[in-house]
Amino acid sequence: MGGGGRSLEDVVVGRGSVSTTCRSCGGEGLESVLDLGSSPIANNLLRTGDPALSNPGLEPRFPLEVAFCAGCSLVQLVDALPAEVIFSSSYPYYSSFSPMLVAHAGQHARGLVAARDLGSGSFVVEVASNDGYLLRAFDEHDVPVLGVDPSPGPAAAAREAGVPTLTDFFGLSLAQKIRAEHGPADVLIANNVLAHVPDLDDFVAGLAELVAPDGLITIENPYVRELVDQCEFDTIYHEHYCYYSCTSVARLVERHGLHLNDAEFFPDLHGGTLRWHVGTVPRRSRRVEDLLRTEREDGVTDASYYRGFAERVQQSRADLLELVHGLRDEGHRIAAYGAAAKGSTLANYVGLTTDLVDYVVDRNPHKQGMLMPGTHQPIRPVEALVQDKPDYVLLYAWNFAEEIMAQQAEYLRRGGRFIRPVPTPEVLS
Ligand code: ZN
């Protein structure tokens, strides 16, 4: 991990570390494909009374620019802020709060138990195991499990729920330690973590070290094709160093003696998620062959695929501003739902200041009472929607649109409306 103890102040003076070589293959020739300007750290919520509220120059902003590697097709941020700067401002996120994620995890676990014939003699490890919401699903099959998660709050919640969990970052040295103590893992799971990994080689080397001979590694991450095709530019923020295709994952794991053997697509999960199946022996499925071929044919392996992206993002921004200004001109009041990182990218890039969006609601009590980075809207409990009845609510957390709308039936019944901001702003009915 770059940076070695640099403080936020040290970094803000310069540009962070600007990478001229690929984070995965080390190749030169990164091509810039999208520049979102400079943005505050997406999870860096402000407290009331913060000096930056009256003097915005005090709030650090960093470039948010995306590049493509011609060598291995990996899409990545040009400026890599040190992980300790980014993650020191993260708020604990508990996956169990989302029924959709819990259902998805249960299906994943049951599928693995059946496909790999897992039982009391097996060993399953999950990296970035959060509050144990997935590993708990192995309970009924008596499969021994171990979680790894650096976030103390969720890791403690997992242990309370009976899921043994190490509070640590995953990499080669931790993998060696786990293997020495527990033996190799028949199944290794890494969901929604690969984008956050600053040292990809150390992370994948750890997976290769810990997986049993002929074991299985499953990795879930949003698909870069959805980011581009659905114009999901708000999923770009400093915490997400990389954006993956099947091609870039295949090349990454191959450098560590592993093989991309299969891939499943979940269109409704986080705006379109792929689950990659990685093994120690090559056994490529028809399904993943088709995905790799389609990526080649459609040019995902070439910078040209990304060249129209910037224009579409700019159009999306213009469309959203026009809609929001139009509603304000008609006298409507607008709030937003979801004080998460993607809301920060959206609001700061589009320019959704307090004269356009009054406040943001969020279910996380740790965030309530704080203010959004950059745009400085106050964050209120979700009950504010029914009590205050803003005319429109921008769904910053559009990836949970169905769940949110189901929870907010009362707000809808009273005439409230939701707006999905990307790819083209749309008032939902
Ligand atoms: Zn590369």
Short mmCIF file of N, CA, C and O in Angstrom, two decimals, residues 110-224:
data_model
loop_
_atom_site.label_atom_id
_atom_site.label_comp_id
_atom_site.label_asym_id
_atom_site.label_seq_id
_atom_site.Cartn_x
_atom_site.Cartn_y
_atom_site.Cartn_z
N ARG A 110 -26.00 -21.93 -0.05
CA ARG A 110 -26.66 -23.20 -0.35
C ARG A 110 -26.13 -23.79 -1.65
O ARG A 110 -25.91 -25.00 -1.76
N GLY A 111 -25.90 -22.93 -2.64
CA GLY A 111 -25.35 -23.38 -3.92
C GLY A 111 -23.97 -24.00 -3.75
O GLY A 111 -23.65 -25.03 -4.34
N LEU A 112 -23.14 -23.37 -2.91
CA LEU A 112 -21.78 -23.88 -2.69
C LEU A 112 -21.81 -25.21 -1.95
O LEU A 112 -21.04 -26.13 -2.28
N VAL A 113 -22.67 -25.33 -0.94
CA VAL A 113 -22.76 -26.58 -0.17
C VAL A 113 -23.11 -27.73 -1.11
O VAL A 113 -22.50 -28.80 -1.07
N ALA A 114 -24.07 -27.49 -2.00
CA ALA A 114 -24.50 -28.54 -2.93
C ALA A 114 -23.43 -28.83 -3.98
O ALA A 114 -23.06 -29.98 -4.21
N ALA A 115 -22.89 -27.76 -4.60
CA ALA A 115 -21.95 -27.95 -5.71
C ALA A 115 -20.63 -28.55 -5.24
O ALA A 115 -20.00 -29.33 -5.97
N ARG A 116 -20.18 -28.19 -4.05
CA ARG A 116 -18.87 -28.64 -3.57
C ARG A 116 -19.00 -29.73 -2.52
O ARG A 116 -17.99 -30.14 -1.94
N ASP A 117 -20.23 -30.17 -2.25
CA ASP A 117 -20.48 -31.23 -1.28
C ASP A 117 -19.82 -30.90 0.07
O ASP A 117 -19.08 -31.71 0.63
N LEU A 118 -20.09 -29.70 0.57
CA LEU A 118 -19.45 -29.24 1.80
C LEU A 118 -20.12 -29.84 3.03
O LEU A 118 -21.33 -30.07 3.04
N GLY A 119 -19.34 -30.09 4.07
CA GLY A 119 -19.87 -30.65 5.31
C GLY A 119 -18.96 -30.33 6.46
O GLY A 119 -18.12 -29.42 6.38
N SER A 120 -19.05 -31.11 7.53
CA SER A 120 -18.32 -30.80 8.75
C SER A 120 -16.80 -30.95 8.58
O SER A 120 -16.03 -30.42 9.37
N GLY A 121 -16.38 -31.64 7.52
CA GLY A 121 -14.94 -31.79 7.28
C GLY A 121 -14.38 -30.73 6.35
O GLY A 121 -13.20 -30.77 6.00
N SER A 122 -15.23 -29.80 5.93
CA SER A 122 -14.78 -28.76 4.97
C SER A 122 -14.35 -27.50 5.72
O SER A 122 -14.48 -27.41 6.94
N PHE A 123 -13.83 -26.54 4.98
CA PHE A 123 -13.42 -25.27 5.58
C PHE A 123 -13.69 -24.15 4.58
O PHE A 123 -13.21 -24.19 3.44
N VAL A 124 -14.49 -23.18 5.03
CA VAL A 124 -14.85 -22.05 4.17
C VAL A 124 -14.34 -20.76 4.80
O VAL A 124 -14.55 -20.51 5.98
N VAL A 125 -13.64 -19.94 4.01
CA VAL A 125 -13.14 -18.65 4.49
C VAL A 125 -13.75 -17.55 3.65
O VAL A 125 -13.81 -17.65 2.42
N GLU A 126 -14.23 -16.51 4.31
CA GLU A 126 -14.70 -15.35 3.56
C GLU A 126 -13.87 -14.11 3.92
O GLU A 126 -13.68 -13.79 5.09
N VAL A 127 -13.39 -13.44 2.88
CA VAL A 127 -12.65 -12.20 3.04
C VAL A 127 -13.63 -11.04 2.91
O VAL A 127 -14.49 -11.06 2.03
N ALA A 128 -13.50 -10.04 3.78
CA ALA A 128 -14.48 -8.94 3.85
C ALA A 128 -15.84 -9.51 4.22
O ALA A 128 -16.85 -9.29 3.55
N SER A 129 -15.85 -10.24 5.32
CA SER A 129 -17.04 -11.00 5.72
C SER A 129 -18.08 -10.15 6.43
O SER A 129 -19.14 -10.65 6.80
N ASN A 130 -17.76 -8.87 6.66
CA ASN A 130 -18.70 -7.93 7.26
C ASN A 130 -19.26 -8.50 8.56
O ASN A 130 -18.50 -9.00 9.40
N ASP A 131 -20.57 -8.47 8.74
CA ASP A 131 -21.14 -8.93 10.02
C ASP A 131 -21.49 -10.42 10.00
O ASP A 131 -22.26 -10.89 10.83
N GLY A 132 -20.91 -11.15 9.06
CA GLY A 132 -21.11 -12.59 9.04
C GLY A 132 -22.40 -13.02 8.36
O GLY A 132 -22.79 -14.19 8.43
N TYR A 133 -23.05 -12.10 7.63
CA TYR A 133 -24.37 -12.38 7.05
C TYR A 133 -24.32 -13.56 6.07
O TYR A 133 -25.28 -14.28 5.93
N LEU A 134 -23.18 -13.75 5.39
CA LEU A 134 -23.09 -14.87 4.44
C LEU A 134 -22.67 -16.15 5.16
O LEU A 134 -23.27 -17.21 4.99
N LEU A 135 -21.62 -16.05 5.98
CA LEU A 135 -21.08 -17.26 6.64
C LEU A 135 -22.11 -17.91 7.57
O LEU A 135 -22.11 -19.13 7.74
N ARG A 136 -23.02 -17.10 8.13
CA ARG A 136 -24.05 -17.66 9.00
C ARG A 136 -24.91 -18.69 8.26
O ARG A 136 -25.45 -19.61 8.85
N ALA A 137 -25.03 -18.51 6.94
CA ALA A 137 -25.86 -19.41 6.16
C ALA A 137 -25.26 -20.82 6.06
O ALA A 137 -25.93 -21.76 5.65
N PHE A 138 -23.97 -20.97 6.42
CA PHE A 138 -23.35 -22.30 6.39
C PHE A 138 -23.63 -23.08 7.68
O PHE A 138 -23.33 -24.27 7.77
N ASP A 139 -24.19 -22.39 8.68
CA ASP A 139 -24.46 -22.97 10.00
C ASP A 139 -25.25 -24.27 9.92
O ASP A 139 -24.87 -25.28 10.51
N GLU A 140 -26.36 -24.22 9.18
CA GLU A 140 -27.27 -25.36 9.16
C GLU A 140 -26.64 -26.58 8.51
O GLU A 140 -27.17 -27.68 8.62
N HIS A 141 -25.50 -26.39 7.82
CA HIS A 141 -24.82 -27.53 7.19
C HIS A 141 -23.58 -27.94 7.98
O HIS A 141 -22.80 -28.77 7.51
N ASP A 142 -23.38 -27.33 9.16
CA ASP A 142 -22.25 -27.65 10.03
C ASP A 142 -20.90 -27.49 9.34
O ASP A 142 -19.96 -28.24 9.63
N VAL A 143 -20.80 -26.53 8.44
CA VAL A 143 -19.53 -26.30 7.74
C VAL A 143 -18.69 -25.33 8.57
O VAL A 143 -19.13 -24.22 8.85
N PRO A 144 -17.47 -25.72 8.97
CA PRO A 144 -16.60 -24.79 9.69
C PRO A 144 -16.24 -23.58 8.82
O PRO A 144 -15.90 -23.76 7.64
N VAL A 145 -16.36 -22.39 9.40
CA VAL A 145 -16.10 -21.17 8.63
C VAL A 145 -15.16 -20.24 9.39
O VAL A 145 -15.00 -20.35 10.60
N LEU A 146 -14.56 -19.33 8.65
CA LEU A 146 -13.76 -18.26 9.26
C LEU A 146 -13.95 -16.99 8.44
O LEU A 146 -13.83 -17.02 7.20
N GLY A 147 -14.26 -15.90 9.10
CA GLY A 147 -14.39 -14.62 8.42
C GLY A 147 -13.17 -13.76 8.66
O GLY A 147 -12.48 -13.90 9.67
N VAL A 148 -12.88 -12.86 7.71
CA VAL A 148 -11.81 -11.89 7.86
C VAL A 148 -12.39 -10.53 7.49
O VAL A 148 -12.94 -10.38 6.39
N ASP A 149 -12.29 -9.56 8.38
CA ASP A 149 -12.78 -8.22 8.04
C ASP A 149 -12.05 -7.18 8.88
O ASP A 149 -11.92 -7.34 10.10
N PRO A 150 -11.53 -6.13 8.24
CA PRO A 150 -10.75 -5.13 8.99
C PRO A 150 -11.61 -4.17 9.81
O PRO A 150 -11.08 -3.43 10.63
N SER A 151 -12.91 -4.17 9.58
CA SER A 151 -13.79 -3.19 10.23
C SER A 151 -14.25 -3.73 11.58
O SER A 151 -14.99 -4.71 11.64
N PRO A 152 -13.82 -3.10 12.70
CA PRO A 152 -14.05 -3.69 14.03
C PRO A 152 -15.52 -3.89 14.39
O PRO A 152 -15.88 -4.92 14.95
N GLY A 153 -16.38 -2.92 14.04
CA GLY A 153 -17.79 -3.02 14.42
C GLY A 153 -18.48 -4.23 13.81
O GLY A 153 -19.00 -5.10 14.53
N PRO A 154 -18.50 -4.32 12.49
CA PRO A 154 -19.12 -5.49 11.85
C PRO A 154 -18.46 -6.81 12.26
O PRO A 154 -19.14 -7.82 12.44
N ALA A 155 -17.13 -6.83 12.41
CA ALA A 155 -16.45 -8.07 12.81
C ALA A 155 -16.91 -8.52 14.19
O ALA A 155 -17.13 -9.72 14.44
N ALA A 156 -17.09 -7.56 15.10
CA ALA A 156 -17.57 -7.91 16.44
C ALA A 156 -19.01 -8.43 16.37
O ALA A 156 -19.36 -9.40 17.08
N ALA A 157 -19.82 -7.82 15.53
CA ALA A 157 -21.20 -8.29 15.36
C ALA A 157 -21.22 -9.72 14.85
O ALA A 157 -22.05 -10.54 15.25
N ALA A 158 -20.29 -10.05 13.94
CA ALA A 158 -20.21 -11.41 13.39
C ALA A 158 -19.87 -12.40 14.50
O ALA A 158 -20.49 -13.46 14.62
N ARG A 159 -18.87 -12.07 15.33
CA ARG A 159 -18.47 -12.97 16.43
C ARG A 159 -19.63 -13.18 17.40
O ARG A 159 -19.88 -14.29 17.86
N GLU A 160 -20.37 -12.10 17.68
CA GLU A 160 -21.53 -12.23 18.57
C GLU A 160 -22.56 -13.17 17.98
O GLU A 160 -23.27 -13.86 18.70
N ALA A 161 -22.65 -13.18 16.66
CA ALA A 161 -23.62 -14.06 15.99
C ALA A 161 -23.06 -15.47 15.81
O ALA A 161 -23.67 -16.31 15.15
N GLY A 162 -21.87 -15.73 16.39
CA GLY A 162 -21.32 -17.08 16.35
C GLY A 162 -20.44 -17.39 15.15
O GLY A 162 -20.13 -18.54 14.88
N VAL A 163 -20.04 -16.34 14.41
CA VAL A 163 -19.17 -16.55 13.24
C VAL A 163 -17.75 -16.14 13.61
O VAL A 163 -17.47 -14.96 13.82
N PRO A 164 -16.80 -17.12 13.75
CA PRO A 164 -15.43 -16.76 14.08
C PRO A 164 -14.87 -15.81 13.04
O PRO A 164 -14.97 -16.07 11.83
N THR A 165 -14.31 -14.67 13.48
CA THR A 165 -13.90 -13.63 12.54
C THR A 165 -12.62 -12.96 13.01
O THR A 165 -12.51 -12.58 14.18
N LEU A 166 -11.65 -12.83 12.10
CA LEU A 166 -10.41 -12.11 12.39
C LEU A 166 -10.59 -10.66 11.96
O LEU A 166 -11.05 -10.40 10.84
N THR A 167 -10.22 -9.72 12.83
CA THR A 167 -10.29 -8.30 12.46
C THR A 167 -8.95 -7.93 11.85
O THR A 167 -8.00 -7.60 12.55
N ASP A 168 -8.87 -8.00 10.51
CA ASP A 168 -7.58 -7.79 9.86
C ASP A 168 -7.78 -7.54 8.36
O ASP A 168 -8.84 -7.86 7.82
N PHE A 169 -6.74 -6.97 7.72
CA PHE A 169 -6.72 -6.87 6.26
C PHE A 169 -6.19 -8.18 5.70
O PHE A 169 -5.26 -8.77 6.25
N PHE A 170 -6.76 -8.63 4.58
CA PHE A 170 -6.33 -9.88 3.98
C PHE A 170 -5.17 -9.65 3.02
O PHE A 170 -5.16 -8.69 2.26
N GLY A 171 -4.20 -10.56 3.06
CA GLY A 171 -3.07 -10.53 2.14
C GLY A 171 -2.28 -11.81 2.33
O GLY A 171 -2.72 -12.72 3.06
N LEU A 172 -1.12 -11.88 1.70
CA LEU A 172 -0.33 -13.11 1.73
C LEU A 172 0.04 -13.54 3.14
O LEU A 172 -0.09 -14.72 3.50
N SER A 173 0.48 -12.60 3.97
CA SER A 173 0.96 -13.03 5.30
C SER A 173 -0.19 -13.55 6.16
O SER A 173 -0.04 -14.55 6.88
N LEU A 174 -1.36 -12.93 6.08
CA LEU A 174 -2.49 -13.43 6.85
C LEU A 174 -2.94 -14.79 6.31
O LEU A 174 -3.30 -15.70 7.08
N ALA A 175 -2.89 -14.96 4.99
CA ALA A 175 -3.28 -16.24 4.38
C ALA A 175 -2.38 -17.36 4.88
O ALA A 175 -2.84 -18.47 5.20
N GLN A 176 -1.07 -17.08 4.99
CA GLN A 176 -0.12 -18.09 5.50
C GLN A 176 -0.46 -18.46 6.94
O GLN A 176 -0.41 -19.63 7.32
N LYS A 177 -0.81 -17.43 7.72
CA LYS A 177 -1.14 -17.65 9.12
C LYS A 177 -2.40 -18.53 9.25
O LYS A 177 -2.44 -19.49 10.04
N ILE A 178 -3.42 -18.21 8.47
CA ILE A 178 -4.67 -18.98 8.53
C ILE A 178 -4.42 -20.42 8.09
O ILE A 178 -4.90 -21.37 8.70
N ARG A 179 -3.65 -20.59 7.02
CA ARG A 179 -3.39 -21.93 6.51
C ARG A 179 -2.62 -22.77 7.53
O ARG A 179 -2.90 -23.96 7.71
N ALA A 180 -1.65 -22.13 8.21
CA ALA A 180 -0.87 -22.85 9.21
C ALA A 180 -1.75 -23.31 10.36
O ALA A 180 -1.57 -24.40 10.92
N GLU A 181 -2.73 -22.50 10.71
CA GLU A 181 -3.57 -22.80 11.86
C GLU A 181 -4.75 -23.71 11.54
O GLU A 181 -5.11 -24.59 12.32
N HIS A 182 -5.37 -23.50 10.37
CA HIS A 182 -6.61 -24.21 10.04
C HIS A 182 -6.49 -25.15 8.85
O HIS A 182 -7.43 -25.88 8.56
N GLY A 183 -5.40 -25.07 8.12
CA GLY A 183 -5.32 -25.83 6.87
C GLY A 183 -5.90 -25.02 5.73
O GLY A 183 -6.42 -23.92 5.93
N PRO A 184 -5.82 -25.55 4.49
CA PRO A 184 -6.29 -24.80 3.32
C PRO A 184 -7.82 -24.72 3.28
O PRO A 184 -8.51 -25.52 3.89
N ALA A 185 -8.32 -23.74 2.55
CA ALA A 185 -9.77 -23.54 2.44
C ALA A 185 -10.32 -24.24 1.20
O ALA A 185 -9.78 -24.09 0.11
N ASP A 186 -11.39 -25.02 1.42
CA ASP A 186 -12.04 -25.66 0.27
C ASP A 186 -12.75 -24.62 -0.59
O ASP A 186 -12.80 -24.74 -1.81
N VAL A 187 -13.30 -23.61 0.10
CA VAL A 187 -13.95 -22.52 -0.62
C VAL A 187 -13.50 -21.20 0.01
O VAL A 187 -13.48 -21.06 1.24
N LEU A 188 -13.11 -20.27 -0.86
CA LEU A 188 -12.73 -18.91 -0.43
C LEU A 188 -13.68 -17.95 -1.11
O LEU A 188 -13.88 -18.02 -2.31
N ILE A 189 -14.26 -17.05 -0.32
CA ILE A 189 -15.24 -16.12 -0.87
C ILE A 189 -14.73 -14.69 -0.67
O ILE A 189 -14.27 -14.35 0.43
N ALA A 190 -14.80 -13.88 -1.71
CA ALA A 190 -14.39 -12.47 -1.61
C ALA A 190 -15.41 -11.62 -2.35
O ALA A 190 -15.33 -11.46 -3.57
N ASN A 191 -16.40 -11.10 -1.62
CA ASN A 191 -17.47 -10.33 -2.24
C ASN A 191 -17.30 -8.84 -2.00
O ASN A 191 -17.10 -8.41 -0.86
N ASN A 192 -17.40 -8.06 -3.06
CA ASN A 192 -17.35 -6.60 -2.96
C ASN A 192 -16.14 -6.11 -2.18
O ASN A 192 -16.24 -5.26 -1.30
N VAL A 193 -14.99 -6.68 -2.48
CA VAL A 193 -13.76 -6.24 -1.83
C VAL A 193 -12.66 -5.94 -2.85
O VAL A 193 -11.82 -5.09 -2.61
N LEU A 194 -12.69 -6.59 -4.01
CA LEU A 194 -11.59 -6.46 -4.97
C LEU A 194 -11.38 -5.01 -5.43
O LEU A 194 -10.26 -4.59 -5.67
N ALA A 195 -12.48 -4.25 -5.52
CA ALA A 195 -12.35 -2.85 -5.94
C ALA A 195 -11.62 -2.01 -4.91
O ALA A 195 -11.01 -1.00 -5.22
N HIS A 196 -11.68 -2.45 -3.64
CA HIS A 196 -11.12 -1.66 -2.54
C HIS A 196 -9.67 -2.01 -2.23
O HIS A 196 -9.11 -1.47 -1.30
N VAL A 197 -9.11 -2.96 -2.96
CA VAL A 197 -7.78 -3.47 -2.60
C VAL A 197 -6.68 -2.62 -3.21
O VAL A 197 -6.58 -2.51 -4.43
N PRO A 198 -5.85 -1.96 -2.37
CA PRO A 198 -4.79 -1.13 -2.95
C PRO A 198 -3.63 -1.96 -3.50
O PRO A 198 -3.01 -1.58 -4.48
N ASP A 199 -3.33 -3.11 -2.87
CA ASP A 199 -2.22 -3.95 -3.34
C ASP A 199 -2.80 -5.25 -3.89
O ASP A 199 -2.93 -6.26 -3.18
N LEU A 200 -3.12 -5.22 -5.17
CA LEU A 200 -3.79 -6.36 -5.79
C LEU A 200 -2.96 -7.63 -5.76
O LEU A 200 -3.47 -8.73 -5.52
N ASP A 201 -1.65 -7.50 -6.01
CA ASP A 201 -0.80 -8.69 -6.06
C ASP A 201 -0.75 -9.40 -4.72
O ASP A 201 -0.83 -10.61 -4.64
N ASP A 202 -0.64 -8.63 -3.64
CA ASP A 202 -0.57 -9.24 -2.30
C ASP A 202 -1.90 -9.93 -1.98
O ASP A 202 -1.92 -11.02 -1.39
N PHE A 203 -3.00 -9.32 -2.38
CA PHE A 203 -4.32 -9.88 -2.10
C PHE A 203 -4.52 -11.20 -2.85
O PHE A 203 -4.91 -12.22 -2.26
N VAL A 204 -4.25 -11.19 -4.15
CA VAL A 204 -4.48 -12.41 -4.95
C VAL A 204 -3.46 -13.49 -4.58
O VAL A 204 -3.78 -14.68 -4.57
N ALA A 205 -2.25 -13.07 -4.22
CA ALA A 205 -1.26 -14.05 -3.74
C ALA A 205 -1.79 -14.74 -2.48
O ALA A 205 -1.58 -15.94 -2.27
N GLY A 206 -2.48 -14.00 -1.64
CA GLY A 206 -3.08 -14.56 -0.43
C GLY A 206 -4.16 -15.58 -0.77
O GLY A 206 -4.24 -16.65 -0.16
N LEU A 207 -5.00 -15.26 -1.76
CA LEU A 207 -6.03 -16.22 -2.18
C LEU A 207 -5.38 -17.51 -2.69
O LEU A 207 -5.79 -18.62 -2.34
N ALA A 208 -4.34 -17.35 -3.52
CA ALA A 208 -3.66 -18.52 -4.09
C ALA A 208 -3.01 -19.36 -2.99
O ALA A 208 -2.98 -20.60 -3.07
N GLU A 209 -2.49 -18.70 -1.96
CA GLU A 209 -1.83 -19.40 -0.85
C GLU A 209 -2.83 -20.22 -0.03
O GLU A 209 -2.55 -21.35 0.38
N LEU A 210 -4.02 -19.65 0.20
CA LEU A 210 -4.95 -20.26 1.14
C LEU A 210 -5.86 -21.31 0.51
O LEU A 210 -6.34 -22.22 1.20
N VAL A 211 -6.11 -21.24 -0.78
CA VAL A 211 -7.07 -22.16 -1.39
C VAL A 211 -6.49 -23.58 -1.47
O VAL A 211 -5.29 -23.77 -1.71
N ALA A 212 -7.35 -24.57 -1.20
CA ALA A 212 -6.92 -25.97 -1.24
C ALA A 212 -6.68 -26.41 -2.68
O ALA A 212 -7.21 -25.80 -3.61
N PRO A 213 -5.87 -27.47 -2.87
CA PRO A 213 -5.72 -28.01 -4.22
C PRO A 213 -7.11 -28.37 -4.76
O PRO A 213 -7.87 -29.06 -4.08
N ASP A 214 -7.44 -27.87 -5.92
CA ASP A 214 -8.75 -28.04 -6.52
C ASP A 214 -9.87 -27.41 -5.68
O ASP A 214 -11.03 -27.80 -5.78
N GLY A 215 -9.50 -26.43 -4.85
CA GLY A 215 -10.53 -25.65 -4.14
C GLY A 215 -11.12 -24.60 -5.06
O GLY A 215 -10.73 -24.48 -6.22
N LEU A 216 -12.08 -23.84 -4.52
CA LEU A 216 -12.78 -22.84 -5.33
C LEU A 216 -12.70 -21.47 -4.66
O LEU A 216 -12.88 -21.35 -3.45
N ILE A 217 -12.43 -20.45 -5.48
CA ILE A 217 -12.48 -19.07 -5.01
C ILE A 217 -13.62 -18.38 -5.76
O ILE A 217 -13.67 -18.46 -6.99
N THR A 218 -14.56 -17.77 -5.03
CA THR A 218 -15.58 -16.97 -5.72
C THR A 218 -15.40 -15.50 -5.35
O THR A 218 -15.18 -15.17 -4.19
N ILE A 219 -15.47 -14.67 -6.37
CA ILE A 219 -15.24 -13.23 -6.20
C ILE A 219 -16.41 -12.48 -6.84
O ILE A 219 -16.71 -12.70 -8.00
N GLU A 220 -17.08 -11.65 -6.06
CA GLU A 220 -18.15 -10.82 -6.63
C GLU A 220 -17.73 -9.37 -6.65
O GLU A 220 -17.15 -8.87 -5.69
N ASN A 221 -18.05 -8.70 -7.75
CA ASN A 221 -17.75 -7.29 -7.88
C ASN A 221 -18.64 -6.71 -8.98
O ASN A 221 -18.95 -7.41 -9.94
N PRO A 222 -19.06 -5.45 -8.84
CA PRO A 222 -19.80 -4.86 -9.95
C PRO A 222 -19.02 -4.97 -11.26
O PRO A 222 -17.78 -4.92 -11.27
N TYR A 223 -19.76 -5.11 -12.37
CA TYR A 223 -19.17 -5.35 -13.69
C TYR A 223 -18.91 -4.01 -14.37
O TYR A 223 -19.80 -3.18 -14.46
N VAL A 224 -17.69 -3.83 -14.87
CA VAL A 224 -17.34 -2.55 -15.48
C VAL A 224 -18.21 -2.25 -16.70
O VAL A 224 -18.45 -1.10 -17.04
#
